[in-house]
Short mmCIF file of the N, C-alpha and C atoms (twelve columns), coordinates in Angstrom:
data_MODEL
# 
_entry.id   MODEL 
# 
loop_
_atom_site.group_PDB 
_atom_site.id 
_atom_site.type_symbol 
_atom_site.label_atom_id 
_atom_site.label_alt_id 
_atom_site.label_comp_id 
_atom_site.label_asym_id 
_atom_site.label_seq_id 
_atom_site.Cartn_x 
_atom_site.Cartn_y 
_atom_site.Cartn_z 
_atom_site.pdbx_PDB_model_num 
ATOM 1   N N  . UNK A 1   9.008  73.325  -56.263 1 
ATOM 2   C CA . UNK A 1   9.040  73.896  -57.589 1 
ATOM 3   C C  . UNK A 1   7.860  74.802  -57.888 1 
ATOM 4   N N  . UNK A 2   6.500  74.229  -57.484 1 
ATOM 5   C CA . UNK A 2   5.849  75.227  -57.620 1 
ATOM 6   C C  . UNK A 2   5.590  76.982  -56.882 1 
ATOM 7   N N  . UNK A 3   6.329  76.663  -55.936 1 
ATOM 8   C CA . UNK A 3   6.632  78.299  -55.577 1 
ATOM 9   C C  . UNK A 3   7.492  79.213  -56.493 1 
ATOM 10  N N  . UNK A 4   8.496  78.378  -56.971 1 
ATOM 11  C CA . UNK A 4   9.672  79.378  -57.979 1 
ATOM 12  C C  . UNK A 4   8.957  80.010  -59.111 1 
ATOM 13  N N  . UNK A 5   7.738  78.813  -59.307 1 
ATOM 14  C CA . UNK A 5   6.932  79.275  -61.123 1 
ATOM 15  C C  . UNK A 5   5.691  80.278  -60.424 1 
ATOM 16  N N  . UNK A 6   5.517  80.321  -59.406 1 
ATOM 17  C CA . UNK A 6   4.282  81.674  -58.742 1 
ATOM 18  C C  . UNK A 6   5.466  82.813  -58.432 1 
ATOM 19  N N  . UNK A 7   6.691  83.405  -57.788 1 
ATOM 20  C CA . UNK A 7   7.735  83.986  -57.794 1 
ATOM 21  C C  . UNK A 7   7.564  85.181  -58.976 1 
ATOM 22  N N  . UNK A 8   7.971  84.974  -60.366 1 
ATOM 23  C CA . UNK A 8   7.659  86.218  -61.099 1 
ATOM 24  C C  . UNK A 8   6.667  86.780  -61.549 1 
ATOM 25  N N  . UNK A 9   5.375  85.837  -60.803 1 
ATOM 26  C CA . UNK A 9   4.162  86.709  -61.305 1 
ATOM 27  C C  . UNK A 9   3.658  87.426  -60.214 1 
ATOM 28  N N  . UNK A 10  4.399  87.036  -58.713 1 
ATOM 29  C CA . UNK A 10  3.812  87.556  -57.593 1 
ATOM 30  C C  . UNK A 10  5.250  89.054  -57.521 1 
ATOM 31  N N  . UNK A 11  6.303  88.872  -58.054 1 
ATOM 32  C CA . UNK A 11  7.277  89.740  -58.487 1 
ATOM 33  C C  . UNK A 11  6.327  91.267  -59.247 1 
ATOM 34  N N  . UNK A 12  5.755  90.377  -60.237 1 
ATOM 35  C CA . UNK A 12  5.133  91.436  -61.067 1 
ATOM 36  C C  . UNK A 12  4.397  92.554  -60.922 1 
ATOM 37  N N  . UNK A 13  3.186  91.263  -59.910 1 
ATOM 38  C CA . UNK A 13  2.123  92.319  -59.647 1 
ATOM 39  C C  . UNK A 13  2.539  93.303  -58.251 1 
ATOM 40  N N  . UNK A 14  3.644  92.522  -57.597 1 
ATOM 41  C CA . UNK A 14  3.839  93.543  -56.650 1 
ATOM 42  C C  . UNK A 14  4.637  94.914  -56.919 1 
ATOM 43  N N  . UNK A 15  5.072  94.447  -57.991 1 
ATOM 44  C CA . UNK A 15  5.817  96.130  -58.847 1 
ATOM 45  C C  . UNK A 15  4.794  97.216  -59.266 1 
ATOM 46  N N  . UNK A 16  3.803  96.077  -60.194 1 
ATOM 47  C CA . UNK A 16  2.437  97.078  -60.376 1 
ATOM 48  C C  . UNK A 16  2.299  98.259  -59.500 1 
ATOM 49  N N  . UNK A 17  1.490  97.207  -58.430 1 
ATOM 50  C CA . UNK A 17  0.873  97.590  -57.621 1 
ATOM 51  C C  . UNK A 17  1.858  99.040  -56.884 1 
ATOM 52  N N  . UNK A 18  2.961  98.793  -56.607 1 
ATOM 53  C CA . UNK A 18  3.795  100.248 -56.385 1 
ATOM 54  C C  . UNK A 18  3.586  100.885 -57.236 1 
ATOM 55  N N  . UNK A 19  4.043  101.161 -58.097 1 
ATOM 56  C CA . UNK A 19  4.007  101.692 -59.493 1 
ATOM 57  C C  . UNK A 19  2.561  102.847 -59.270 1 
ATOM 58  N N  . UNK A 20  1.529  102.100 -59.295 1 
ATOM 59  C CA . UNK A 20  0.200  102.513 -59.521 1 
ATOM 60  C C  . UNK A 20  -0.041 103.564 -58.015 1 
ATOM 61  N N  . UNK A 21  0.487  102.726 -56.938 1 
ATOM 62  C CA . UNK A 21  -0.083 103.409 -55.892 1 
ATOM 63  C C  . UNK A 21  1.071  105.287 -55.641 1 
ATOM 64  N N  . UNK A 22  2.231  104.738 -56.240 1 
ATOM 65  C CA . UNK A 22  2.986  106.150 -56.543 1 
ATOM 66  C C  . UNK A 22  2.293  107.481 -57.590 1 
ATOM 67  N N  . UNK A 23  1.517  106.904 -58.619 1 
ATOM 68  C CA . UNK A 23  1.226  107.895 -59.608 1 
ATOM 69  C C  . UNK A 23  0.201  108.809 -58.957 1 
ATOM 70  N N  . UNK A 24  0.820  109.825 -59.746 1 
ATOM 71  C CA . UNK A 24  -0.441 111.061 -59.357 1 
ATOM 72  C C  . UNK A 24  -1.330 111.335 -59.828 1 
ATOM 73  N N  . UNK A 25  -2.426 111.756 -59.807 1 
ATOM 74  C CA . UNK A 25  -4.107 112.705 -60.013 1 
ATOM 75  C C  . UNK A 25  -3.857 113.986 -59.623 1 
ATOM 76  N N  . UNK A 26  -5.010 114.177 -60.581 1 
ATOM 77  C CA . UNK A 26  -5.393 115.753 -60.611 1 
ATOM 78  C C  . UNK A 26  -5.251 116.222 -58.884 1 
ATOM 79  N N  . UNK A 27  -5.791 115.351 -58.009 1 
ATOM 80  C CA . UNK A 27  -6.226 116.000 -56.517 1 
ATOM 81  C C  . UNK A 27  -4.904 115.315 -55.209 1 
ATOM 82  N N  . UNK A 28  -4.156 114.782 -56.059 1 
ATOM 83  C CA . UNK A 28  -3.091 114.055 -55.263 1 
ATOM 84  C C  . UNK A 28  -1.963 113.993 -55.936 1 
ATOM 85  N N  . UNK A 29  -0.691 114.748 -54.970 1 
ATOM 86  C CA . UNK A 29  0.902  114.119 -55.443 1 
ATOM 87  C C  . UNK A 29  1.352  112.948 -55.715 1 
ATOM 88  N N  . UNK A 30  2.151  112.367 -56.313 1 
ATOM 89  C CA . UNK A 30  2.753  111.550 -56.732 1 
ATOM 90  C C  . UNK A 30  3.962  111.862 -55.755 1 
ATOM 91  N N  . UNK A 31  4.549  110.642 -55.505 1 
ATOM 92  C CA . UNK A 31  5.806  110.647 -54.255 1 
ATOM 93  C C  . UNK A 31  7.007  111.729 -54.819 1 
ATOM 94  N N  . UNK A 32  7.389  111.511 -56.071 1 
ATOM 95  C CA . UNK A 32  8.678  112.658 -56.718 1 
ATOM 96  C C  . UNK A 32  7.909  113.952 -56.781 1 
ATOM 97  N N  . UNK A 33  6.694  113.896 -57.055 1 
ATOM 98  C CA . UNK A 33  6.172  115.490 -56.460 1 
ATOM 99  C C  . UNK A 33  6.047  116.036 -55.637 1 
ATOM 100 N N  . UNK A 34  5.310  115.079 -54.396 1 
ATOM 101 C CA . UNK A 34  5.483  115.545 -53.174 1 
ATOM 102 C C  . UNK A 34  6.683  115.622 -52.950 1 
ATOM 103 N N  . UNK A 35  7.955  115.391 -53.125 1 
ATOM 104 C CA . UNK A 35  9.428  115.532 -52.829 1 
ATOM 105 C C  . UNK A 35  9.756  117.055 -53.444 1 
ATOM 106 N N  . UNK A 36  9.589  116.727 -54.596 1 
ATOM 107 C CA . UNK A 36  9.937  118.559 -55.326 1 
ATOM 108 C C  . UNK A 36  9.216  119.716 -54.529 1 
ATOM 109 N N  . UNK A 37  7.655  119.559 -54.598 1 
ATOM 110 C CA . UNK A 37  7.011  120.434 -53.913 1 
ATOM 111 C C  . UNK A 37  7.791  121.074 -51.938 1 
ATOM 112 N N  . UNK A 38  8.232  119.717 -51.293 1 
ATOM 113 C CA . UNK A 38  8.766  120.090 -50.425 1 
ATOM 114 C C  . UNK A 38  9.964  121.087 -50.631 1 
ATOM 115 N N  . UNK A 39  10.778 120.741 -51.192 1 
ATOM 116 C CA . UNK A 39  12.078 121.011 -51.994 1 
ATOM 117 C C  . UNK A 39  11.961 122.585 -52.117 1 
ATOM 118 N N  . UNK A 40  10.941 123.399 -52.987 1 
ATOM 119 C CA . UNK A 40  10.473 124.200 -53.371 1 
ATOM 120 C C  . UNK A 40  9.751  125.077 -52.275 1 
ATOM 121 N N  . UNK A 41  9.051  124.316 -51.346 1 
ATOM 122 C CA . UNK A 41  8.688  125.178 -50.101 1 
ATOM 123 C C  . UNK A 41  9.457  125.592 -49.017 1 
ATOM 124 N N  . UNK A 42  10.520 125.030 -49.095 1 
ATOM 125 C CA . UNK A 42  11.844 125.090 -48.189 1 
ATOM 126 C C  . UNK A 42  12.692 126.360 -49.019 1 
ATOM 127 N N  . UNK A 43  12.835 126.192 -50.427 1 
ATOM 128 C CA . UNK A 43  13.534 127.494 -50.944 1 
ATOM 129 C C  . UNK A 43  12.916 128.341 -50.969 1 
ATOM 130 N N  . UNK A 44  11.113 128.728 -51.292 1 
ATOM 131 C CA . UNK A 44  10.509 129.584 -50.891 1 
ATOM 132 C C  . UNK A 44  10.418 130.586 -49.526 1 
ATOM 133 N N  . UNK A 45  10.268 129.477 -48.553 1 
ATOM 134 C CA . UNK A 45  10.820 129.858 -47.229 1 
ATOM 135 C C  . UNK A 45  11.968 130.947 -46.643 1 
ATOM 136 N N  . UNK A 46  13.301 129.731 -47.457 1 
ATOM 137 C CA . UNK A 46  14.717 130.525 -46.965 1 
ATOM 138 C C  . UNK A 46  14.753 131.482 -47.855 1 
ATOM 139 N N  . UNK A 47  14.171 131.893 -48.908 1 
ATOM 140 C CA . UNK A 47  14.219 133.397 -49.461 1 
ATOM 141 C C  . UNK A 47  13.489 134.388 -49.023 1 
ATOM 142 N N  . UNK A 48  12.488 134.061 -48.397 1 
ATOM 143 C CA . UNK A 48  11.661 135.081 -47.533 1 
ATOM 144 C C  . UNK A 48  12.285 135.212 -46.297 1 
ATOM 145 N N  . UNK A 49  12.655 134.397 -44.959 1 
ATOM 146 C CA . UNK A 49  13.479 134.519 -44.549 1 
ATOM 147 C C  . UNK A 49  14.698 135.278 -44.768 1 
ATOM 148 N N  . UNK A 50  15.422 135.330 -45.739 1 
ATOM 149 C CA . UNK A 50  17.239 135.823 -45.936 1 
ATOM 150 C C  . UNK A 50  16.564 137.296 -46.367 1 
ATOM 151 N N  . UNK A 51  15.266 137.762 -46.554 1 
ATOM 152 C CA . UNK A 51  15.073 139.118 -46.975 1 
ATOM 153 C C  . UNK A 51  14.879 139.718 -45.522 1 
ATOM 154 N N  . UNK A 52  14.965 140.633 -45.040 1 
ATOM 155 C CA . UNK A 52  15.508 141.463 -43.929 1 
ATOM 156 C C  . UNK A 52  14.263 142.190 -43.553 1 
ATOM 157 N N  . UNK A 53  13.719 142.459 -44.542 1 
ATOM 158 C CA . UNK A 53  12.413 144.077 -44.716 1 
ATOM 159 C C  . UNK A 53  11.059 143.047 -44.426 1 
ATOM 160 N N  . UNK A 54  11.243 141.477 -44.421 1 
ATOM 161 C CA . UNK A 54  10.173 141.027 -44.223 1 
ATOM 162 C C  . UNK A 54  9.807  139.913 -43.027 1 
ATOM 163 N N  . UNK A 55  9.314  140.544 -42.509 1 
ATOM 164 C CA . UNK A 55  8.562  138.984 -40.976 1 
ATOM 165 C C  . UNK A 55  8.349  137.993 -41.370 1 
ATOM 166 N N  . UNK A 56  9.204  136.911 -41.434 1 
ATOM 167 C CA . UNK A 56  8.853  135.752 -41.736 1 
ATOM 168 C C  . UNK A 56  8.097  135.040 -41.504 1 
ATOM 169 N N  . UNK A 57  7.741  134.930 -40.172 1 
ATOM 170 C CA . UNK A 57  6.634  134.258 -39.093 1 
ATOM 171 C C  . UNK A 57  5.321  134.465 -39.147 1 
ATOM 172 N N  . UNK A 58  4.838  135.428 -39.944 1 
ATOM 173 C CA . UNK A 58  3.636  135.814 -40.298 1 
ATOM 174 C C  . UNK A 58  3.763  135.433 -41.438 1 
ATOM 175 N N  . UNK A 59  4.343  134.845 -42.228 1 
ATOM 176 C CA . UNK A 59  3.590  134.481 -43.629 1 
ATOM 177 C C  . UNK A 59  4.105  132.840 -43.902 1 
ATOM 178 N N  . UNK A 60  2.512  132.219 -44.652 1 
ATOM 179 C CA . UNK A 60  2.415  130.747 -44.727 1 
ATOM 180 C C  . UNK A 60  2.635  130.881 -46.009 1 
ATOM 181 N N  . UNK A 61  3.588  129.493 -46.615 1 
ATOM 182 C CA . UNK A 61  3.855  129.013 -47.975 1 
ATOM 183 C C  . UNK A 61  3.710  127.592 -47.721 1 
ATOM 184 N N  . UNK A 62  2.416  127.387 -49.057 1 
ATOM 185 C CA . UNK A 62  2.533  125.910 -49.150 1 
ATOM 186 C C  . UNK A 62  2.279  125.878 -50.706 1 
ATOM 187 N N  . UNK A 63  2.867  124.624 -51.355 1 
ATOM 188 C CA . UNK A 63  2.950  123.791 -52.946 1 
ATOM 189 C C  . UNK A 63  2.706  122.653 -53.440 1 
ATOM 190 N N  . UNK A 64  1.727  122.887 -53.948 1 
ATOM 191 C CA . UNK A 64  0.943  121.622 -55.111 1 
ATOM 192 C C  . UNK A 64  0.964  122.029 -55.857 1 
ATOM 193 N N  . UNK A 65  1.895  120.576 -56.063 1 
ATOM 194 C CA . UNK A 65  2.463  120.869 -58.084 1 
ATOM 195 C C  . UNK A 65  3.134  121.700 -58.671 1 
ATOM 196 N N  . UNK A 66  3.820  122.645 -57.606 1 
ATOM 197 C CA . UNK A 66  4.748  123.529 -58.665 1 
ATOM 198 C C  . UNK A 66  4.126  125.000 -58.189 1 
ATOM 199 N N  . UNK A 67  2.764  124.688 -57.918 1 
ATOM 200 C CA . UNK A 67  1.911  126.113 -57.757 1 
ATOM 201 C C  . UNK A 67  2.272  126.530 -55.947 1 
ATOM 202 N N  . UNK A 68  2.425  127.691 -55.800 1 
ATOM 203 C CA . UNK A 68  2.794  128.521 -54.173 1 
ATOM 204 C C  . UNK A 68  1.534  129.212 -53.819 1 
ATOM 205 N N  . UNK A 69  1.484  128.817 -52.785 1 
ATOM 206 C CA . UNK A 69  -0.228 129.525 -52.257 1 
ATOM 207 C C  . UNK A 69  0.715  130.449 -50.920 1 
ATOM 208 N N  . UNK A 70  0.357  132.095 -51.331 1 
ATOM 209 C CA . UNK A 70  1.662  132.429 -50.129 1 
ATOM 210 C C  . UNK A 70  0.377  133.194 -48.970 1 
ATOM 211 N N  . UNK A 71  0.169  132.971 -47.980 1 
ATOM 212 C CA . UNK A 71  -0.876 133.076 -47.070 1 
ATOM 213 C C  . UNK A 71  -0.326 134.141 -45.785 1 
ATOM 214 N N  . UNK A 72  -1.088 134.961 -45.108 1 
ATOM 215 C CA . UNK A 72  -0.573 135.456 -43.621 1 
ATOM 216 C C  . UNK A 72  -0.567 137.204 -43.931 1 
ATOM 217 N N  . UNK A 73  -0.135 137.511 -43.244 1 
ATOM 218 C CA . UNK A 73  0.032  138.900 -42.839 1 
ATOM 219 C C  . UNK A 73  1.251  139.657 -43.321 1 
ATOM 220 N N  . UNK A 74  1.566  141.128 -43.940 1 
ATOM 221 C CA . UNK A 74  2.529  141.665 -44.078 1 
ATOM 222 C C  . UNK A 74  2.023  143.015 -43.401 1 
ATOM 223 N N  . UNK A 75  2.960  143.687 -43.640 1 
ATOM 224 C CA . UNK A 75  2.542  145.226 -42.872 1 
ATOM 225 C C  . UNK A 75  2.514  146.342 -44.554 1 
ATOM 226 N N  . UNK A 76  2.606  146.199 -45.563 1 
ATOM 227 C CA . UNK A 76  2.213  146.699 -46.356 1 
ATOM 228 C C  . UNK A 76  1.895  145.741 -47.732 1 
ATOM 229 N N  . UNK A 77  1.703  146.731 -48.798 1 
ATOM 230 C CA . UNK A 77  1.751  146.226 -49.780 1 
ATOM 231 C C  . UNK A 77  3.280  145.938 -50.730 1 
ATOM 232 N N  . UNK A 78  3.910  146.483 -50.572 1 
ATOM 233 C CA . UNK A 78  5.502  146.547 -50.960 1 
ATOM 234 C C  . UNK A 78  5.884  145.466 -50.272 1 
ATOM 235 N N  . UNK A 79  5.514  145.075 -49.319 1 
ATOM 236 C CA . UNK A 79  5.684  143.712 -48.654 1 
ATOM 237 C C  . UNK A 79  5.165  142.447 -49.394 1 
ATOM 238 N N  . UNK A 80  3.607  142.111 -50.300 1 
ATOM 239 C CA . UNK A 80  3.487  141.531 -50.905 1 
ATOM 240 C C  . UNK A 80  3.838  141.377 -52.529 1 
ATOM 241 N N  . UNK A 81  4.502  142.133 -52.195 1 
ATOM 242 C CA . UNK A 81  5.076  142.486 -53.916 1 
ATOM 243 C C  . UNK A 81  6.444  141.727 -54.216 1 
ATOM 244 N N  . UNK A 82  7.244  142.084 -52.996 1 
ATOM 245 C CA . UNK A 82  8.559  141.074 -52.268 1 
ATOM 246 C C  . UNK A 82  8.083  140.036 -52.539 1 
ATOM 247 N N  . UNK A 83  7.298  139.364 -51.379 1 
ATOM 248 C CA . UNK A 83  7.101  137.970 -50.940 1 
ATOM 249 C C  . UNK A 83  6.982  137.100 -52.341 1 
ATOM 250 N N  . UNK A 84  5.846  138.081 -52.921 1 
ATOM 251 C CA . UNK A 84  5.436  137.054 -54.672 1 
ATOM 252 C C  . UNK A 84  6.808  136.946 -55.504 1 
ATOM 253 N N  . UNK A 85  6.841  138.463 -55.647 1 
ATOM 254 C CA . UNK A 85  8.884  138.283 -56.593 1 
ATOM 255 C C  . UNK A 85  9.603  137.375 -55.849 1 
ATOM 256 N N  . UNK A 86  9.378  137.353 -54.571 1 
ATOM 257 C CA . UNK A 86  10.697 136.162 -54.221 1 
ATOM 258 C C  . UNK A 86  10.736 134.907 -54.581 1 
ATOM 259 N N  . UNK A 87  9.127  134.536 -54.617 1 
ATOM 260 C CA . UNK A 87  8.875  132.890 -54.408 1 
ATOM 261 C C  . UNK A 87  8.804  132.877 -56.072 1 
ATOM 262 N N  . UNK A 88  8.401  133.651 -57.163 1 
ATOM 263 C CA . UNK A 88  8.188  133.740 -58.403 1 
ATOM 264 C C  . UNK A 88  9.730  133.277 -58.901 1 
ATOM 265 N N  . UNK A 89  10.779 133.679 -58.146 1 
ATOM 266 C CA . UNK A 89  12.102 133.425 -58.898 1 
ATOM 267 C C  . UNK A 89  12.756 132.082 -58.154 1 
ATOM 268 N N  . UNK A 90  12.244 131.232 -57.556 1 
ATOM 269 C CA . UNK A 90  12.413 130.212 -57.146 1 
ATOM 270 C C  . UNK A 90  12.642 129.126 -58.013 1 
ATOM 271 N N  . UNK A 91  13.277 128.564 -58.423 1 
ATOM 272 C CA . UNK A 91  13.407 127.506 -59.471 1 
ATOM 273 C C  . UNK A 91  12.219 126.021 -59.058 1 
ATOM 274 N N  . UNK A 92  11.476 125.769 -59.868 1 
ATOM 275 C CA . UNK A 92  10.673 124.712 -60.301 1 
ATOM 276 C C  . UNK A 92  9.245  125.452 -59.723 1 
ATOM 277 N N  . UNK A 93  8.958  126.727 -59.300 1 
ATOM 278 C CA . UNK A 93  7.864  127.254 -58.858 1 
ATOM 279 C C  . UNK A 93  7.031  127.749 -60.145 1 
ATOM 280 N N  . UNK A 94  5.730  127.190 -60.402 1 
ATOM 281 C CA . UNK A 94  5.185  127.367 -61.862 1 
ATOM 282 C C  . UNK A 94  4.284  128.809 -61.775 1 
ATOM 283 N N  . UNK A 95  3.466  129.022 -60.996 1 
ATOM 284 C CA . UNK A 95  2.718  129.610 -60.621 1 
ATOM 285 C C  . UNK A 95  2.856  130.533 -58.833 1 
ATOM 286 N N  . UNK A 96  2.341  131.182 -58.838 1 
ATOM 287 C CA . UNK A 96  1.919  131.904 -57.437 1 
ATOM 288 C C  . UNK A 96  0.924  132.550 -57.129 1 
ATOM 289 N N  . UNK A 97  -0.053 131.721 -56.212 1 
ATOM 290 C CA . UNK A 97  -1.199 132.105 -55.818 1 
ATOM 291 C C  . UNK A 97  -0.578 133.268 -54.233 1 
ATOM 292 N N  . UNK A 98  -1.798 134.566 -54.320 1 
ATOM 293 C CA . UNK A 98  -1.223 134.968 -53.365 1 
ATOM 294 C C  . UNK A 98  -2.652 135.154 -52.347 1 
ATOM 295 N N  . UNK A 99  -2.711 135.255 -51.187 1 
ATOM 296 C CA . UNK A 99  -3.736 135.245 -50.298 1 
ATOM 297 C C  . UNK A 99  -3.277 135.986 -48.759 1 
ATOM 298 N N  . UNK A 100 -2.016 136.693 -49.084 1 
ATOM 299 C CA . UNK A 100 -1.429 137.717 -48.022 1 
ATOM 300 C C  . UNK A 100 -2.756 138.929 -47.974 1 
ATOM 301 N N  . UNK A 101 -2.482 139.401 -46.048 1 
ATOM 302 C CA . UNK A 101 -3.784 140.134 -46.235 1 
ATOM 303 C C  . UNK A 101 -2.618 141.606 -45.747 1 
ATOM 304 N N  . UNK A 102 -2.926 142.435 -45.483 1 
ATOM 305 C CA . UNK A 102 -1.906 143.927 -44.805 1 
ATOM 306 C C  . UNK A 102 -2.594 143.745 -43.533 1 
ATOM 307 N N  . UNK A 103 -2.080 143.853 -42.267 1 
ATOM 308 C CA . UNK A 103 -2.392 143.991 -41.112 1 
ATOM 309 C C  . UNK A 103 -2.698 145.227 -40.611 1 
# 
């Protein structure tokens, strides 16, 4: 009997304890963020990709929090103008940091 009456408090704190270790900070995702953020770097991706005029392979996209940090090489500037409009019309993308250099 005394295990059944320790049962919902060891129930409890082990929910906590998930609970707590899922939430996010300023400097760390939360698990449904890190999920969206993936989500979002994958559509970022396949839209740069499906554009024709641009090298995909030379340019890095990564997302925290909503924000796109778009990184790498293009061969002009009309090229980074693309890349930002593309990832800018991405649904759940808040922001776009850009750090493309012209080769």
């Amino acid at each position: 009997m005394p295990l059944l009456r320790r049962f919902p408090a060891f129930f409890l704190v082990a929910m906590l304890a998930l609970l707590v270790g899922c939430a996010s900070t300023a400097q760390q995702e939360g698990t449904g963020e890190y999920i969206d953020d993936t989500v979002i770097t994958t559509k970022v991706k396949a839209a740069i990709f499906n554009e024709p005029t641009l090298k995909s392979a030379e340019i890095n996209v990564e997302t925290f929090k909503g924000v796109v940090q778009l990184s790498g090489f293009v061969s002009s500037r009309a090229d980074i103008y693309k890349v930002v409009e593309l990832a800018r019309h991405v649904e759940g993308v808040r922001s776009v940091k850009n750090d493309m250099r012209i080769k």
